[in-house]
Amino acid sequence: MHISKYDKGYTRRHFMESAGKASVGAGMLAPLWDVICRDGDITKAYPEEALSIEALTNGKVEVGGRIDASNIDAVRDLVDPGVYIQVAQQGRYIDVVPTEPDVYKLNPKHYIDATMKNRGKAGLDAKGNVVLTGTDKPWIGGNPFPDATNAHQVLAGHTLSWGRHDSLMFTALEEDSNPHGTRLYRYELFWIEDYPVARTTLDPKPYVPGKENVIRHNVILFTSPQDVRGSSFLNIWPYDQTKFPDFFGYLPAFKRVRRFPTNQRFEPVIPGSTFFLTDAWMTGDPFLTWGNFKLVGKIPWLGGSSHCWSGSKDGWLHEKHGGGTGNKYYRSSFELIPECYVVDLEPVAYPRAPYSKKRIWFDARTMTPITMVSFDRRGEVWKQWEAGFDWFKKRGVGHDPSTGPVFTMGDAGAKQRGKDVVWSWNYVHSHDLQSDYITTFQHVPEITGGFKIRLNDPTLYEKFCTTAAIRRMGT
């Protein structure tokens, strides 16, 4: 007879034992990143039972099946409050896929390689910024704290490189809907991240000379519909995470670039949207302008860490369902993530912020944030931010992995490591749970204006990431 030590009860005990601790590490049978560095496979860090959604739910939820209103209560402790409401009350359903064991399908290969190479070389300066150990130099590439043991390290590692590429342009479709699911607004946009430090692929690396004090240039620009075409926002982030970004915008109606106040990070960027800049990648502000970090614990979780690319669909468009119109939520795939870090943080440098707290669930395998819930100033749940990710080689529900589509770094214009398969986010739900309005984002291969996905393109900075560039693009 097989005695299951790591059953549903064990995982709950494991969470209770870690709850409130200032320091914990990932992996149950062995330190997770020791296992990953050996062969990239996570399975030897966990017992079989800890990787089984069937074991955790006594068979009420199974790989290959769905989570819907009939069985959502079996996983209520494994999803955020927004997902529970969406499924239990609004007709959403979620496909259940196997836990992804290969870490190279959970983040870009060059980023994972740099994380392994530089593991153990990171430290913190007196302010709490990441530096190369024994120096005052910025970080050199990959996640500085893959073996994170506290909330500060988790947040620092992710904020250094949201998208895990040296430079990126993602083209996307935004749709904003009312509680019934009726679409009110539709926008096409591109999103750019350019990193002068911690570069792993583009030369010069690891730093662009003279820009060691800048962590990222971030641009969002709308190309459709016509009445907002050319509207854009530029954030220039200092490496020192105690400082606020320089925040600029170009509005075609005024035909000029203007500087925005810091608190506009907590307002919709475009009419109808529930998206605030502070929500970006769930850590949309310099992380040391937030504080009172707390590692609530580490727990098993259900989320879209993989199997979320709709590459076989025309325009990569996700199917939608749920709500009164049947068009409110993306069809999405969740897997059992064996361990997630649950991190709380508060906006200590923003006295007028409408948020009182964020709670973020980070996949312990890669420190990628999967879900965020934000709270209003009364301490009530306000918004849910859910992201789905994938390796752009179609697998999963309804697809033959031997014949499915693939999208490589070379397809996205990269000159280095062009054969590597692209990894990134694929969709986002930004759901205002109090008003029940929702904004959804999804990748599309091309948008109005002929813009396409670009990765590790050294020309993105000059073309798009200066005030002169956003003025030029807006006219």
Short mmCIF file of C-alpha atoms in Angstrom, two decimals, residues 104-110 163 165 170 309 316 389-393 395 406-414 417-426 443 453-455:
data_model
loop_
_atom_site.label_atom_id
_atom_site.label_comp_id
_atom_site.label_asym_id
_atom_site.label_seq_id
_atom_site.Cartn_x
_atom_site.Cartn_y
_atom_site.Cartn_z
CA TYR A 104 12.67 26.60 -20.09
CA LYS A 105 9.00 26.71 -21.09
CA LEU A 106 8.16 29.04 -18.20
CA ASN A 107 10.57 31.94 -18.98
CA PRO A 108 12.84 32.87 -21.91
CA LYS A 109 15.79 30.54 -22.35
CA HIS A 110 18.36 33.35 -22.30
CA GLY A 163 9.28 40.89 -19.57
CA HIS A 165 13.88 40.34 -22.59
CA PHE A 170 4.32 43.62 -27.86
CA TRP A 309 -1.05 31.05 -26.34
CA TRP A 316 -4.05 34.70 -32.10
CA PHE A 389 1.68 33.02 -20.07
CA ASP A 390 3.15 30.58 -22.54
CA TRP A 391 6.02 29.32 -24.59
CA PHE A 392 4.93 30.15 -28.16
CA LYS A 393 4.83 26.57 -29.40
CA ARG A 395 0.40 22.61 -27.03
CA VAL A 406 5.53 28.01 -33.35
CA PHE A 407 6.81 31.60 -33.04
CA THR A 408 10.54 32.12 -32.52
CA MET A 409 12.74 34.99 -31.44
CA GLY A 410 13.85 35.24 -35.07
CA ASP A 411 10.22 35.63 -36.17
CA ALA A 412 10.10 38.63 -33.80
CA GLY A 413 13.17 40.20 -35.41
CA ALA A 414 15.84 39.08 -32.94
CA ARG A 417 19.26 33.34 -30.40
CA GLY A 418 16.77 33.53 -33.24
CA LYS A 419 15.82 29.85 -32.99
CA ASP A 420 14.71 30.11 -29.37
CA VAL A 421 10.95 29.86 -28.94
CA VAL A 422 9.37 33.08 -27.66
CA TRP A 423 8.00 33.20 -24.11
CA SER A 424 5.75 35.94 -22.78
CA TRP A 425 2.38 36.86 -21.33
CA ASN A 426 -0.56 36.13 -23.63
CA HIS A 443 -1.37 39.58 -27.82
CA ILE A 453 6.00 42.05 -32.18
CA ARG A 454 9.70 42.85 -31.84
CA LEU A 455 12.10 41.22 -29.39
#
